mmCIF file of C-alpha atoms in Angstrom:
data_model
loop_
_atom_site.group_PDB
_atom_site.id
_atom_site.type_symbol
_atom_site.label_atom_id
_atom_site.label_comp_id
_atom_site.label_asym_id
_atom_site.label_seq_id
_atom_site.Cartn_x
_atom_site.Cartn_y
_atom_site.Cartn_z
ATOM 1 C CA MET A 1 8.938 23.569 -17.581
ATOM 2 C CA ALA A 2 8.212 22.962 -13.907
ATOM 3 C CA GLN A 3 5.446 20.480 -13.136
ATOM 4 C CA PRO A 4 2.641 21.528 -10.752
ATOM 5 C CA ILE A 5 2.294 20.246 -7.191
ATOM 6 C CA ARG A 6 -0.347 21.135 -4.634
ATOM 7 C CA PRO A 7 0.333 23.053 -1.391
ATOM 8 C CA ASP A 8 -2.042 20.855 0.659
ATOM 9 C CA LEU A 9 -0.172 17.558 0.125
ATOM 10 C CA ARG A 10 3.058 16.038 1.405
ATOM 11 C CA TYR A 11 5.468 14.207 -0.872
ATOM 12 C CA SER A 12 7.930 11.312 -0.903
ATOM 13 C CA VAL A 13 11.280 11.359 -2.697
ATOM 14 C CA ASP A 14 9.809 8.543 -4.815
ATOM 15 C CA HIS A 15 7.205 11.014 -6.211
ATOM 16 C CA GLU A 16 4.145 9.808 -4.323
ATOM 17 C CA TRP A 17 1.839 12.264 -2.566
ATOM 18 C CA LEU A 18 -0.137 11.873 0.650
ATOM 19 C CA SER A 19 -3.293 13.844 1.423
ATOM 20 C CA ALA A 20 -4.251 15.219 4.841
ATOM 21 C CA GLU A 21 -7.717 13.614 4.918
ATOM 22 C CA GLN A 22 -8.442 10.501 6.986
ATOM 23 C CA PRO A 23 -7.740 7.935 5.780
ATOM 24 C CA PRO A 24 -5.254 9.678 3.504
ATOM 25 C CA ARG A 25 -5.147 9.128 -0.223
ATOM 26 C CA VAL A 26 -1.937 8.214 -2.027
ATOM 27 C CA GLY A 27 -1.136 9.129 -5.614
ATOM 28 C CA ILE A 28 1.789 10.026 -7.846
ATOM 29 C CA THR A 29 2.908 13.549 -8.636
ATOM 30 C CA ALA A 30 2.705 15.330 -11.974
ATOM 31 C CA VAL A 31 6.524 15.131 -11.974
ATOM 32 C CA ALA A 32 6.304 11.313 -11.979
ATOM 33 C CA SER A 33 3.390 11.232 -14.405
ATOM 34 C CA ASP A 34 5.294 13.436 -16.851
ATOM 35 C CA ALA A 35 8.485 11.363 -16.523
ATOM 36 C CA LEU A 36 6.608 8.095 -17.062
ATOM 37 C CA GLY A 37 4.682 9.273 -20.084
ATOM 38 C CA GLU A 38 1.350 7.692 -21.008
ATOM 39 C CA ILE A 39 0.392 5.248 -18.233
ATOM 40 C CA VAL A 40 -1.206 2.139 -19.740
ATOM 41 C CA PHE A 41 -1.369 -0.334 -16.820
ATOM 42 C CA VAL A 42 -1.685 0.003 -13.043
ATOM 43 C CA ASP A 43 -1.051 -2.723 -10.452
ATOM 44 C CA LEU A 44 -2.241 -1.533 -7.020
ATOM 45 C CA PRO A 45 -2.130 -3.222 -3.618
ATOM 46 C CA GLU A 46 -5.332 -5.029 -2.610
ATOM 47 C CA VAL A 47 -7.731 -3.775 0.060
ATOM 48 C CA GLY A 48 -6.506 -5.178 3.371
ATOM 49 C CA ALA A 49 -2.895 -5.447 2.185
ATOM 50 C CA GLU A 50 -0.146 -4.181 4.471
ATOM 51 C CA VAL A 51 2.152 -1.606 2.863
ATOM 52 C CA GLU A 52 5.469 -0.412 4.230
ATOM 53 C CA ALA A 53 6.961 3.063 3.869
ATOM 54 C CA GLY A 54 9.745 3.120 1.292
ATOM 55 C CA GLU A 55 8.841 -0.327 -0.087
ATOM 56 C CA PRO A 56 7.254 -1.170 -3.450
ATOM 57 C CA CYS A 57 3.527 -1.924 -3.236
ATOM 58 C CA GLY A 58 2.537 -1.947 -6.902
ATOM 59 C CA GLU A 59 3.596 -0.968 -10.396
ATOM 60 C CA LEU A 60 2.840 1.650 -12.997
ATOM 61 C CA GLU A 61 3.494 0.690 -16.593
ATOM 62 C CA SER A 62 3.790 3.331 -19.281
ATOM 63 C CA THR A 63 4.610 3.335 -22.959
ATOM 64 C CA LYS A 64 8.210 4.149 -21.870
ATOM 65 C CA SER A 65 8.866 1.915 -18.848
ATOM 66 C CA VAL A 66 7.645 0.036 -15.777
ATOM 67 C CA SER A 67 8.044 1.826 -12.466
ATOM 68 C CA ASP A 68 7.544 0.636 -8.895
ATOM 69 C CA LEU A 69 4.845 2.316 -6.858
ATOM 70 C CA VAL A 70 6.504 2.985 -3.481
ATOM 71 C CA SER A 71 4.339 3.508 -0.416
ATOM 72 C CA PRO A 72 4.987 6.782 1.460
ATOM 73 C CA VAL A 73 3.557 5.273 4.675
ATOM 74 C CA THR A 74 3.258 2.028 6.614
ATOM 75 C CA GLY A 75 -0.270 0.802 7.154
ATOM 76 C CA THR A 76 -3.270 -1.087 5.781
ATOM 77 C CA VAL A 77 -4.870 -0.365 2.413
ATOM 78 C CA VAL A 78 -8.500 0.689 2.977
ATOM 79 C CA GLU A 79 -9.659 1.487 -0.545
ATOM 80 C CA VAL A 80 -8.313 1.157 -4.088
ATOM 81 C CA ASN A 81 -9.280 3.488 -6.945
ATOM 82 C CA GLU A 82 -10.695 0.926 -9.392
ATOM 83 C CA ALA A 83 -11.330 3.718 -11.912
ATOM 84 C CA VAL A 84 -7.577 4.116 -12.564
ATOM 85 C CA VAL A 85 -7.169 0.350 -12.910
ATOM 86 C CA ASP A 86 -9.838 0.442 -15.628
ATOM 87 C CA GLU A 87 -8.595 3.721 -17.166
ATOM 88 C CA PRO A 88 -4.882 4.236 -16.297
ATOM 89 C CA GLY A 89 -4.672 7.436 -18.370
ATOM 90 C CA THR A 90 -6.690 9.168 -15.638
ATOM 91 C CA ILE A 91 -3.443 9.348 -13.651
ATOM 92 C CA ASN A 92 -1.805 11.414 -16.419
ATOM 93 C CA ALA A 93 -4.880 13.610 -16.884
ATOM 94 C CA ASP A 94 -5.543 14.365 -13.192
ATOM 95 C CA PRO A 95 -2.772 13.047 -10.889
ATOM 96 C CA TYR A 96 -3.998 14.991 -7.822
ATOM 97 C CA GLY A 97 -7.733 14.412 -8.306
ATOM 98 C CA ALA A 98 -9.434 11.522 -10.102
ATOM 99 C CA GLY A 99 -6.024 9.852 -10.578
ATOM 100 C CA TRP A 100 -5.494 9.020 -6.877
ATOM 101 C CA LEU A 101 -4.393 5.408 -6.306
ATOM 102 C CA PHE A 102 -5.382 4.126 -2.858
ATOM 103 C CA THR A 103 -6.254 5.119 0.695
ATOM 104 C CA VAL A 104 -4.402 3.732 3.692
ATOM 105 C CA GLN A 105 -4.942 3.487 7.428
ATOM 106 C CA VAL A 106 -1.573 4.856 8.529
ATOM 107 C CA ALA A 107 0.437 3.129 11.244
ATOM 108 C CA SER A 108 3.536 5.271 10.634
ATOM 109 C CA GLU A 109 4.839 7.671 8.033
ATOM 110 C CA GLY A 110 7.970 7.406 5.980
ATOM 111 C CA GLU A 111 10.137 10.431 5.256
ATOM 112 C CA LEU A 112 7.836 13.015 3.708
ATOM 113 C CA LEU A 113 8.745 16.350 2.159
ATOM 114 C CA SER A 114 6.838 19.591 2.433
ATOM 115 C CA PRO A 115 5.557 21.055 -0.841
ATOM 116 C CA GLU A 116 8.356 23.633 -0.693
ATOM 117 C CA ASP A 117 11.075 21.010 -0.198
ATOM 118 C CA TYR A 118 9.689 18.766 -2.956
ATOM 119 C CA ALA A 119 9.370 21.703 -5.353
ATOM 120 C CA ALA A 120 12.965 22.781 -4.721
ATOM 121 C CA LYS A 121 14.353 19.255 -5.075
ATOM 122 C CA PHE A 122 12.465 18.271 -8.238
ATOM 123 C CA ASP A 123 11.937 21.579 -10.089
ATOM 124 C CA ALA A 124 8.185 21.625 -9.457
ATOM 125 C CA GLU A 125 5.876 24.578 -9.012
ATOM 126 C CA ILE A 126 3.387 24.883 -6.147
ATOM 127 C CA VAL A 127 -0.066 25.756 -7.483
ATOM 128 C CA ALA A 128 -3.384 26.179 -5.674
ATOM 129 C CA GLY A 129 -5.927 23.311 -5.741
#
């Protein structure tokens, strides 16, 4: 079954999404959330940390495995979603809403895919909001 993605986001090949708001939010896709299984621990970059597009900036630990969180952009972390640190399962329950991970002041973007390109590459389905 195809996992849902949103039409208003852009995506990395590492399964992170980037919102259009300023500063943009970063999260992981339902494709990644489904592949990871139940997320039990989240290690996010600290506010003020510099992240680099295509480079690991944290970790997501699930009952199945540990996976690097790879930044889709280069910039400075502005805000971290402490709610997902306290309750990692929020990422599984609502990866595009309450399960966002951090916001970043973008200096430059990495290679990002349109919703259509991501959906085609990873067997996802574009769904509204």
